[in-house]
XYZ file of C-alpha atoms in Angstrom:
696
model
C -122.764 -27.475 142.069
C -124.685 -24.458 143.364
C -127.413 -25.032 145.974
C -129.347 -22.975 148.522
C -130.523 -23.256 152.112
C -133.708 -21.231 152.615
C -133.946 -20.453 156.335
C -137.279 -20.073 158.159
C -137.644 -18.196 161.431
C -140.955 -18.008 163.315
C -143.685 -17.951 160.649
C -141.733 -16.739 157.602
C -138.822 -17.507 155.355
C -136.195 -14.946 156.398
C -132.885 -15.625 154.645
C -131.230 -17.526 151.827
C -127.737 -19.019 152.214
C -125.901 -19.975 149.038
C -123.887 -23.213 149.141
C -120.702 -23.206 147.078
C -118.702 -26.265 146.104
C -115.444 -26.634 148.023
C -116.703 -24.755 151.100
C -117.918 -26.512 154.229
C -120.834 -24.760 155.934
C -121.118 -25.194 159.699
C -124.351 -24.745 161.680
C -124.495 -24.106 165.422
C -124.999 -21.730 168.325
C -121.399 -20.438 168.401
C -120.814 -17.167 166.523
C -117.937 -18.753 164.581
C -120.380 -20.815 162.492
C -121.498 -19.707 159.041
C -125.146 -20.236 160.005
C -125.805 -19.230 163.610
C -128.948 -20.486 165.384
C -129.568 -18.628 168.632
C -131.363 -21.368 170.523
C -130.211 -23.128 173.707
C -131.355 -26.464 172.265
C -128.807 -26.030 169.466
C -125.274 -27.209 170.226
C -122.341 -24.858 169.802
C -121.181 -26.860 166.757
C -124.285 -28.753 165.722
C -123.947 -29.899 162.095
C -122.098 -29.256 158.845
C -122.859 -29.310 155.106
C -120.339 -30.187 152.399
C -120.276 -31.374 148.801
C -119.299 -35.033 148.490
C -119.010 -37.054 145.240
C -122.571 -38.337 145.797
C -123.958 -34.812 146.327
C -124.519 -32.322 149.136
C -124.098 -34.141 152.434
C -125.365 -33.279 155.926
C -123.366 -34.516 158.905
C -124.470 -34.255 162.528
C -121.561 -33.288 164.822
C -122.701 -35.391 167.810
C -125.180 -32.707 168.780
C -127.101 -33.024 172.032
C -130.642 -32.783 170.578
C -129.935 -34.159 167.117
C -130.537 -33.018 163.549
C -133.698 -33.939 161.613
C -134.323 -34.178 157.893
C -138.086 -34.216 157.648
C -139.021 -36.492 160.591
C -135.908 -38.668 160.414
C -132.971 -38.114 162.743
C -129.618 -37.925 160.976
C -127.138 -40.548 162.077
C -123.756 -40.277 160.363
C -123.886 -38.684 156.896
C -127.099 -37.985 154.994
C -127.242 -37.179 151.258
C -129.717 -34.309 150.776
C -132.379 -34.213 148.077
C -134.006 -31.055 146.682
C -136.952 -30.103 148.873
C -135.563 -31.691 152.085
C -136.415 -29.741 155.238
C -133.612 -29.575 157.830
C -134.757 -29.104 161.447
C -132.380 -27.946 164.203
C -134.097 -26.848 167.430
C -136.831 -24.437 166.250
C -135.022 -23.504 163.013
C -136.038 -24.996 159.681
C -134.059 -24.881 156.441
C -135.156 -25.963 152.982
C -132.484 -27.474 150.728
C -133.044 -26.670 147.019
C -131.139 -26.308 143.778
C -133.745 -23.940 142.309
C -135.135 -21.186 144.520
C -138.528 -21.446 142.804
C -138.899 -24.881 144.421
C -138.811 -23.296 147.864
C -141.434 -20.643 147.073
C -144.067 -22.222 144.847
C -146.773 -19.895 146.175
C -144.908 -16.667 145.495
C -143.914 -17.208 141.895
C -140.311 -16.269 142.598
C -138.419 -14.960 139.579
C -134.665 -15.355 139.227
C -133.041 -13.209 136.593
C -129.471 -12.611 135.400
C -128.431 -9.195 134.099
C -125.692 -10.613 131.930
C -122.319 -8.868 131.813
C -122.773 -7.219 135.203
C -123.128 -10.631 136.891
C -126.064 -9.316 138.916
C -128.472 -11.801 140.402
C -131.602 -10.599 142.135
C -133.874 -13.027 143.957
C -137.322 -11.874 145.057
C -138.513 -13.887 148.065
C -142.083 -13.599 149.324
C -142.699 -14.302 153.008
C -144.926 -17.409 153.105
C -145.784 -19.962 155.800
C -144.157 -23.346 155.718
C -146.333 -25.933 153.991
C -146.492 -29.457 155.210
C -144.774 -30.992 158.178
C -145.871 -31.189 161.762
C -146.819 -27.502 161.990
C -149.252 -27.565 159.069
C -152.304 -28.183 161.219
C -151.421 -25.354 163.618
C -151.554 -22.593 160.991
C -154.932 -20.969 160.426
C -155.993 -18.087 158.250
C -155.074 -15.480 160.895
C -151.502 -16.735 161.170
C -150.781 -16.778 157.458
C -148.396 -13.888 156.590
C -149.457 -11.950 153.583
C -146.950 -11.093 150.833
C -146.394 -7.389 151.452
C -142.912 -6.545 150.180
C -140.576 -8.945 148.366
C -137.155 -9.708 149.853
C -134.367 -8.961 147.346
C -131.014 -10.761 147.494
C -128.320 -9.308 145.259
C -124.974 -10.896 144.359
C -122.541 -8.469 142.704
C -119.015 -9.314 141.577
C -118.183 -6.742 138.929
C -117.155 -3.080 139.267
C -119.970 -0.632 139.998
C -121.674 0.684 136.900
C -121.433 4.228 138.301
C -117.745 4.189 137.257
C -118.651 3.335 133.680
C -120.096 5.547 130.927
C -123.444 7.076 131.811
C -125.959 6.929 128.989
C -128.508 9.676 128.503
C -132.055 8.769 129.406
C -135.465 10.307 129.434
C -135.916 12.496 132.504
C -139.372 11.100 132.890
C -137.920 7.646 133.434
C -134.689 8.463 135.317
C -134.488 11.653 137.408
C -131.769 14.130 136.482
C -130.405 14.060 140.011
C -129.773 10.333 139.714
C -127.774 10.685 136.500
C -125.858 13.626 137.942
C -124.950 11.560 141.007
C -123.736 8.721 138.808
C -121.611 11.052 136.693
C -120.241 12.743 139.818
C -119.349 9.379 141.360
C -117.447 8.364 138.239
C -115.743 11.768 138.012
C -114.653 11.698 141.683
C -113.131 8.253 141.177
C -111.233 9.420 138.068
C -109.947 12.590 139.757
C -108.655 10.654 142.746
C -106.412 8.581 140.477
C -104.660 11.478 138.728
C -101.081 12.495 139.418
C -100.820 15.897 137.708
C -102.728 19.159 137.834
C -103.514 19.492 134.120
C -105.226 16.101 133.918
C -107.380 16.906 136.963
C -108.539 20.149 135.321
C -109.218 18.523 131.957
C -111.206 15.650 133.470
C -113.326 18.022 135.541
C -114.136 20.093 132.439
C -115.048 16.944 130.523
C -117.508 15.939 133.243
C -119.007 19.425 133.359
C -119.492 19.579 129.594
C -121.229 16.187 129.653
C -123.604 17.104 132.475
C -124.395 20.831 132.188
C -125.756 23.145 129.488
C -122.622 25.159 128.670
C -120.524 25.982 125.609
C -117.150 26.931 127.120
C -115.316 26.914 130.389
C -112.019 26.759 132.215
C -110.366 25.841 135.496
C -108.376 28.762 136.933
C -106.070 28.420 139.940
C -103.859 30.616 142.090
C -100.111 29.943 141.957
C -98.927 27.307 144.408
C -97.996 28.829 147.733
C -99.778 32.110 146.937
C -100.328 34.294 149.992
C -102.139 37.552 150.416
C -105.420 38.934 149.128
C -106.159 37.361 145.750
C -107.968 39.002 142.828
C -109.147 37.720 139.484
C -105.936 38.884 137.829
C -103.897 36.479 140.001
C -105.612 33.427 138.525
C -103.959 31.311 135.838
C -105.822 29.132 133.336
C -104.868 25.499 133.918
C -107.228 23.964 131.342
C -109.919 25.398 129.075
C -112.420 24.182 126.486
C -114.848 25.721 123.999
C -117.324 23.847 121.783
C -118.581 26.755 119.622
C -115.935 29.476 119.461
C -112.346 28.738 118.481
C -111.124 29.610 121.926
C -112.184 30.148 125.509
C -112.641 33.761 126.617
C -111.338 34.557 130.056
C -113.641 35.445 132.920
C -114.095 39.124 133.741
C -111.914 40.398 136.551
C -114.939 41.719 138.455
C -116.738 38.378 138.553
C -113.574 36.408 139.392
C -112.648 38.782 142.228
C -116.200 38.652 143.610
C -116.283 34.856 143.677
C -112.798 34.734 145.200
C -113.745 37.226 147.886
C -117.177 35.830 148.771
C -116.337 32.140 148.257
C -119.823 31.460 146.871
C -120.976 29.934 143.601
C -122.787 32.207 141.130
C -125.256 31.449 138.320
C -126.288 34.412 136.164
C -128.740 34.039 133.260
C -129.783 36.565 130.589
C -126.585 38.571 130.991
C -126.117 39.705 127.370
C -126.096 43.358 128.367
C -124.090 43.043 131.594
C -120.429 43.666 130.764
C -119.308 42.909 134.320
C -120.401 39.295 133.911
C -119.474 38.782 130.258
C -116.331 37.048 129.184
C -113.764 39.142 127.329
C -110.999 38.728 124.800
C -108.270 41.122 123.684
C -110.542 42.678 120.997
C -113.484 43.329 123.276
C -116.542 41.672 124.701
C -118.426 38.632 123.537
C -122.089 38.154 124.296
C -123.075 35.299 126.549
C -126.492 34.191 127.680
C -125.474 32.662 130.998
C -122.445 32.538 133.289
C -121.740 29.938 135.961
C -118.842 30.284 138.385
C -117.966 27.942 141.301
C -115.156 28.469 143.809
C -112.580 25.743 144.450
C -112.372 25.807 148.239
C -109.925 23.972 150.464
C -109.837 24.343 154.259
C -111.753 27.612 154.157
C -109.524 29.162 151.499
C -110.449 29.735 147.845
C -107.648 28.365 145.681
C -109.298 28.893 142.300
C -112.550 28.902 140.377
C -114.407 26.952 137.701
C -115.750 29.355 135.074
C -118.449 28.183 132.649
C -120.635 30.106 130.192
C -123.140 29.600 127.385
C -123.613 31.694 124.242
C -126.894 30.107 123.126
C -130.381 31.121 124.166
C -131.643 27.565 123.808
C -128.911 26.185 126.096
C -129.154 27.868 129.482
C -127.806 26.213 132.672
C -130.234 25.845 135.570
C -129.778 25.652 139.373
C -129.203 21.892 139.096
C -126.214 22.635 136.852
C -124.953 25.081 139.483
C -125.197 22.349 142.126
C -123.317 19.923 139.891
C -120.571 22.498 139.148
C -120.201 23.211 142.854
C -119.873 19.475 143.587
C -117.247 19.150 140.854
C -115.363 22.145 142.306
C -115.296 20.474 145.731
C -113.978 17.267 144.173
C -111.316 19.252 142.324
C -110.330 20.880 145.621
C -109.970 17.453 147.221
C -107.921 16.195 144.261
C -105.679 19.286 144.518
C -105.219 18.629 148.227
C -104.170 15.055 147.505
C -101.833 16.255 144.764
C -100.323 18.770 147.174
C -99.630 16.005 149.649
C -98.098 13.886 146.928
C -95.898 16.784 145.824
C -94.889 17.460 149.413
C -94.052 13.820 150.011
C -92.137 13.659 146.729
C -90.193 16.819 147.605
C -89.408 15.524 151.086
C -88.378 12.174 149.648
C -86.143 13.831 147.075
C -84.653 16.105 149.717
C -84.045 13.154 152.018
C -82.420 11.160 149.228
C -80.170 14.097 148.365
C -79.215 14.497 152.017
C -78.527 10.780 152.365
C -76.440 10.774 149.211
C -74.574 13.867 150.401
C -73.906 12.239 153.774
C -72.753 9.061 152.075
C -70.412 11.036 149.864
C -69.182 12.953 152.878
C -68.663 9.762 154.867
C -67.000 8.227 151.849
C -64.661 11.204 151.653
C -63.985 10.918 155.376
C -63.144 7.251 154.916
C -60.724 7.934 152.076
C -57.259 6.754 153.058
C -54.528 8.988 151.646
C -51.102 7.551 151.107
C -49.476 5.479 148.394
C -46.447 4.276 150.357
C -45.784 0.614 150.986
C -46.947 0.829 154.624
C -50.371 2.265 153.736
C -50.775 -0.056 150.767
C -50.309 -2.941 153.180
C -52.990 -1.464 155.479
C -55.403 -1.080 152.555
C -54.832 -4.687 151.537
C -55.626 -5.836 155.075
C -58.822 -3.740 155.000
C -59.965 -5.252 151.711
C -59.365 -8.784 153.016
C -61.093 -8.264 156.362
C -64.045 -6.081 155.234
C -66.300 -8.778 153.681
C -66.281 -10.941 156.812
C -68.108 -10.483 160.131
C -64.934 -10.988 162.167
C -64.142 -8.602 165.012
C -61.249 -6.290 164.150
C -58.675 -4.716 166.461
C -57.013 -1.592 165.045
C -53.785 -0.581 166.769
C -51.701 2.509 166.405
C -50.615 5.717 168.075
C -53.037 8.531 168.734
C -53.814 10.524 165.603
C -52.759 7.937 162.997
C -56.333 7.584 161.682
C -57.703 4.468 163.374
C -61.284 5.704 162.970
C -60.549 6.393 159.304
C -59.483 2.774 158.860
C -62.641 1.596 160.651
C -64.841 3.715 158.362
C -63.055 2.399 155.293
C -63.615 -1.147 156.498
C -67.328 -0.440 157.096
C -67.906 1.114 153.659
C -66.073 -1.764 151.997
C -68.267 -4.340 153.763
C -71.767 -5.670 152.944
C -73.041 -3.498 155.831
C -72.187 -0.200 154.106
C -75.876 0.753 153.739
C -76.434 0.300 157.477
C -75.342 2.554 160.379
C -71.743 3.213 161.377
C -71.644 4.190 165.061
C -68.505 5.350 166.859
C -67.962 5.674 170.624
C -64.863 6.798 172.538
C -64.621 4.635 175.653
C -62.092 6.947 177.306
C -64.445 9.949 177.275
C -67.044 8.498 179.668
C -67.161 7.214 183.213
C -68.021 3.574 183.908
C -71.731 4.183 184.577
C -72.166 6.511 181.615
C -70.254 4.151 179.327
C -72.594 1.291 180.236
C -75.609 3.491 179.516
C -74.133 4.624 176.191
C -73.341 1.084 175.106
C -76.459 -0.761 176.232
C -79.010 2.024 176.789
C -81.185 2.518 179.882
C -84.817 2.463 180.924
C -86.747 5.402 182.298
C -85.961 5.851 185.998
C -82.925 3.553 185.940
C -80.880 6.223 187.727
C -81.062 9.877 188.635
C -81.571 11.898 185.471
C -82.912 8.990 183.388
C -86.168 10.728 182.453
C -86.745 8.706 179.286
C -85.758 5.405 177.751
C -82.501 5.654 175.802
C -81.365 3.364 173.007
C -77.717 2.360 173.366
C -75.015 2.303 170.707
C -75.406 -1.435 170.195
C -79.078 -1.046 169.269
C -78.353 2.034 167.167
C -75.771 0.077 165.168
C -78.065 -2.925 164.561
C -77.175 -4.598 161.240
C -74.260 -2.163 160.946
C -70.852 -1.525 162.492
C -69.929 -0.296 165.967
C -66.461 1.178 166.464
C -65.178 1.425 170.034
C -62.181 3.722 170.257
C -59.762 3.513 173.183
C -61.046 0.052 174.098
C -58.204 -0.313 176.574
C -59.819 2.312 178.840
C -62.938 0.167 179.428
C -63.423 -0.891 183.038
C -63.340 -4.633 183.946
C -67.055 -4.594 184.865
C -68.085 -3.303 181.445
C -65.586 -5.660 179.795
C -67.480 -8.692 181.146
C -70.856 -7.520 179.828
C -69.291 -6.395 176.572
C -67.703 -9.828 176.089
C -71.101 -11.555 176.414
C -72.561 -9.357 173.688
C -69.573 -10.095 171.453
C -70.243 -13.798 171.950
C -73.781 -13.291 170.578
C -75.715 -13.258 173.847
C -78.600 -10.803 174.357
C -78.217 -7.961 176.837
C -80.481 -5.850 178.990
C -80.660 -2.082 179.175
C -79.582 -0.480 182.436
C -82.543 -0.805 184.783
C -84.430 -3.064 182.368
C -85.473 -6.700 182.278
C -86.220 -7.192 178.580
C -83.544 -9.082 176.637
C -82.263 -7.252 173.553
C -80.408 -9.114 170.793
C -78.570 -7.267 168.038
C -76.524 -8.048 164.951
C -73.495 -5.763 165.118
C -69.958 -6.032 163.819
C -67.503 -4.609 166.345
C -64.292 -2.811 165.413
C -62.124 -1.884 168.393
C -59.220 0.542 168.386
C -56.540 1.334 170.922
C -53.170 3.017 171.330
C -52.385 1.174 174.533
C -50.211 -1.899 175.036
C -53.009 -4.432 175.606
C -50.530 -7.244 176.265
C -49.115 -5.246 179.156
C -52.643 -4.459 180.368
C -53.482 -8.181 180.331
C -50.357 -8.973 182.346
C -51.234 -6.249 184.824
C -54.756 -7.740 185.022
C -56.510 -4.524 184.072
C -57.762 -5.974 180.780
C -59.494 -9.328 180.480
C -57.454 -12.015 178.745
C -60.533 -13.623 177.131
C -61.728 -10.260 175.802
C -58.263 -9.578 174.374
C -58.327 -12.815 172.362
C -61.967 -12.203 171.322
C -61.116 -8.746 169.969
C -57.871 -9.787 168.288
C -59.488 -11.954 165.618
C -58.187 -9.658 162.885
C -55.499 -7.144 163.806
C -54.638 -4.100 161.707
C -51.625 -2.005 162.753
C -51.609 1.547 161.437
C -48.031 2.887 161.282
C -47.237 6.357 162.655
C -46.617 9.149 160.185
C -42.888 9.339 160.943
C -42.511 5.759 159.695
C -44.039 6.553 156.303
C -42.342 9.800 155.227
C -43.133 9.048 151.584
C -46.804 9.925 152.327
C -46.131 13.316 153.942
C -46.152 15.381 150.723
C -49.315 13.631 149.488
C -51.105 14.188 152.796
C -50.046 17.836 152.924
C -51.416 18.444 149.418
C -54.694 16.681 150.330
C -55.286 18.824 153.425
C -54.207 21.977 151.607
C -56.850 21.460 148.905
C -59.563 20.766 151.485
C -58.917 23.915 153.505
C -58.503 26.078 150.405
C -61.985 24.944 149.336
C -63.372 25.724 152.788
C -61.745 29.119 153.265
C -61.607 30.339 149.675
C -57.984 31.447 150.013
C -55.831 31.482 146.881
C -52.705 29.522 147.772
C -50.495 27.773 145.261
C -48.902 25.234 147.606
C -45.832 24.822 149.811
C -42.346 26.163 149.368
C -39.578 23.547 148.945
C -38.168 24.447 152.382
C -41.564 23.974 153.989
C -41.953 20.516 152.426
C -38.407 19.596 153.487
C -39.116 20.712 157.038
C -42.366 18.681 157.100
C -40.562 15.556 155.857
C -37.837 15.918 158.515
C -40.326 16.588 161.323
C -41.242 13.572 163.479
C -44.977 14.410 163.802
C -45.671 13.354 167.402
C -49.392 14.005 166.782
C -49.311 12.025 163.524
C -51.917 12.746 160.803
C -54.169 14.691 163.188
C -51.327 17.083 163.899
C -50.578 17.512 160.192
C -54.221 18.345 159.515
C -54.208 21.045 162.196
C -50.823 22.405 161.066
C -51.987 22.748 157.456
C -55.301 24.320 158.490
C -53.509 26.895 160.642
C -51.060 27.608 157.836
C -53.882 28.140 155.309
C -55.591 30.612 157.634
C -52.438 32.551 158.650
C -50.242 32.337 155.537
C -48.979 35.777 154.474
C -48.143 34.929 150.874
C -49.499 32.714 148.152
C -47.124 29.915 149.215
C -46.918 28.298 152.646
C -43.397 28.744 154.039
C -41.559 27.333 157.051
C -42.627 30.270 159.244
C -46.291 29.461 158.546
C -46.050 25.857 159.763
C -45.481 26.514 163.466
C -44.312 22.974 164.274
C -44.154 21.852 167.912
C -41.123 20.714 169.930
C -42.879 17.753 171.578
C -41.312 14.318 171.409
C -43.103 11.299 170.016
C -44.735 8.722 172.266
C -41.732 6.383 171.855
C -38.971 8.945 172.098
C -38.148 7.985 175.693
C -35.955 5.192 174.367
C -34.937 6.642 170.988
C -32.121 8.844 169.793
C -33.521 11.794 167.833
C -31.497 11.139 164.685
C -33.928 12.993 162.458
C -33.359 16.249 164.302
C -30.366 17.808 162.545
C -29.913 20.465 165.221
C -29.322 17.771 167.897
C -27.335 15.375 165.753
C -24.177 13.866 167.300
C -21.545 11.756 165.595
C -21.868 8.466 167.478
C -20.811 4.919 166.755
C -23.367 2.150 166.557
C -22.016 0.665 169.778
C -22.557 3.932 171.607
C -26.065 4.229 170.229
C -26.814 0.655 171.345
C -25.352 1.315 174.817
C -27.497 4.426 175.272
C -30.618 2.710 174.022
C -30.185 -0.298 176.341
C -29.498 1.995 179.294
C -32.587 4.107 178.534
C -34.735 0.988 178.319
C -33.433 -0.347 181.636
C -34.099 2.986 183.312
C -37.612 3.097 181.846
C -38.487 -0.251 183.449
C -36.544 0.267 186.701
C -33.893 -2.251 185.694
C -36.381 -5.103 185.289
C -34.172 -7.147 182.977
C -36.841 -9.621 181.842
C -39.198 -6.866 180.713
C -36.372 -4.820 179.152
C -35.235 -7.873 177.205
C -38.766 -8.351 175.821
C -38.962 -4.699 174.787
C -35.517 -4.849 173.132
C -36.426 -8.095 171.393
C -33.447 -10.049 172.714
C -32.877 -12.938 175.100
C -32.287 -12.314 178.790
C -28.822 -13.856 178.597
C -27.956 -11.574 175.653
C -28.992 -8.553 177.706
C -26.761 -9.688 180.604
C -23.778 -9.943 178.237
C -24.391 -6.452 176.873
C -24.772 -5.015 180.388
C -21.372 -6.479 181.299
C -19.862 -5.430 177.952
C -20.962 -1.793 178.269
C -20.403 -1.802 182.054
C -23.915 -0.584 182.744
C -24.829 -0.119 186.383
C -27.915 1.508 187.920
C -27.531 4.978 189.363
C -29.581 3.985 192.404
C -30.178 0.679 194.124
C -33.799 -0.464 193.879
C -35.385 -2.280 196.800
C -36.000 -5.996 196.432
C -33.888 -8.549 194.734
C -30.091 -8.091 194.756
C -30.125 -8.616 190.997
C -31.969 -5.320 190.608
C -35.393 -6.529 189.573
C -34.561 -9.673 187.670
C -38.050 -11.077 188.347
C -41.239 -9.412 187.142
C -42.892 -10.020 190.479
C -40.320 -7.866 192.289
C -40.301 -4.978 189.832
């Protein structure tokens, strides 16, 4: 049910408020009300109007000075009737269903324009009739109807964006129709996504609004630099209503407009060849030529060329103004298109770079090796990757622990998120804390800006911490809290930061020994060792050596462009017998050096340049794989030497040696007596030569 409140201020009706079903209208002094009455006698929230089943209802909100309907004070709810006068302080409002009831003296007309849903209400300023003020109004106070108040409600799209019908210039000025056409054309141009459509739409608008027969939009090539002439322009779109084709603008006129950057209108130019359009056979006669530059940021990027071949159809200065306006709109559309193209190019470039990086990271996370040991590692990766569990990767230096971590990340649901790697052994304690958790500006000397730590950088992704065993106890405590899901603070900061990061730790140290020596926290050890993946050294998977060598050979051949056919049989045999103390990292460097320095088309033994270093566990091993040092020994002799080497390594601490050898302490004592092993020197402490760990 639609109703109106006609509001009176001072001596005239000043505003009309439309009441809509389902909406409560509040009246009061506070600016949050729909109807605001700026009077101290009006309460902040004075009254409200709403549609009830019985009709429009007025409710007083316990106001200080009350609400009147006519002369009656409203108590509770009051059903309003058409013609009721609401009084709040000095404000008066007439409640009506038909606006003509509120303005009987003015003859108000309400009309509906039909499809456009346009409602115009003419309101004449008249004094309020009746009521307590009627006797106070004399002939000098009566406001005369000078200019009607018009209230317009408009829901539909503006008619300027629709077709513009021709009309008599005596009724509608030409400038008004040109503005309407230009408004519609500007809206259409702004929605285009390609250059040809922009040119065609602009020509269509020009042909509808100016007296021309043919025309074209000519532009310079994208990215053109230097001094442009008419010959540098290319026709993007053209149109001709009389002749079969459009005839290109003369080079003189095009160059002049490009150089001066001004629009030109020339009429009666039949005998001026410099202004006439031309084809390959010669000149054609035109009556008028109109040319407008397409200017963007002070630079002319093209022109709009129009001409007429009829004496009864000659463009005038108003047509020149319209063509110039269209040219400016085309320039703006071209600028928007240029930005779209630039954004699209940047987006495409970024996507290509991201895809390239993903492929590169995927290649870097490719695990090479089909032996049983590596197949077992790959199975452990596939089982652990989907979960959020913390992973501890163990193995000697150079076995590819980071490679395993990358493979686990790219096999997990977090593969689209960041993978961040940090080597804990490469930084001091203070720098490691800053790298992990970030720091605020001024937190320490040299902290000139806020820095985001690795934890924040890896949010929603994976953080790999290499050489976790080198982390100091102080950092271990803070690191453990973050692993448990607690927020952290940047160095020098007070704001709590909470992240969602999966942690993969890697180490080549004996963490159990570090825990016993109290240099690594026991609780952190158990928190990290949720899932443990042990990567075997290269010497323990000789079946993968040939495959790895071929993989690295292909990579470095692609990088260097050298034409090598592979390895000689002796070179492969030597590589399979070699113990690889540097593991896969050493093999990569050996193959790269061989590819660079190889003298033939096959890599031979002399090109490998293998080292003579021992492996990290050779202190207690017999180098059986080295043929040059091979000795014919019995198993008992080998066992005797190995036990003796282990005892020497741990200063004859029998308990620790027994754990390393994997035997009971009593078994070790029997073997010591059996092989008659005695220490070369007497260690201080217990007479049993370090039987207890505490005396070692």
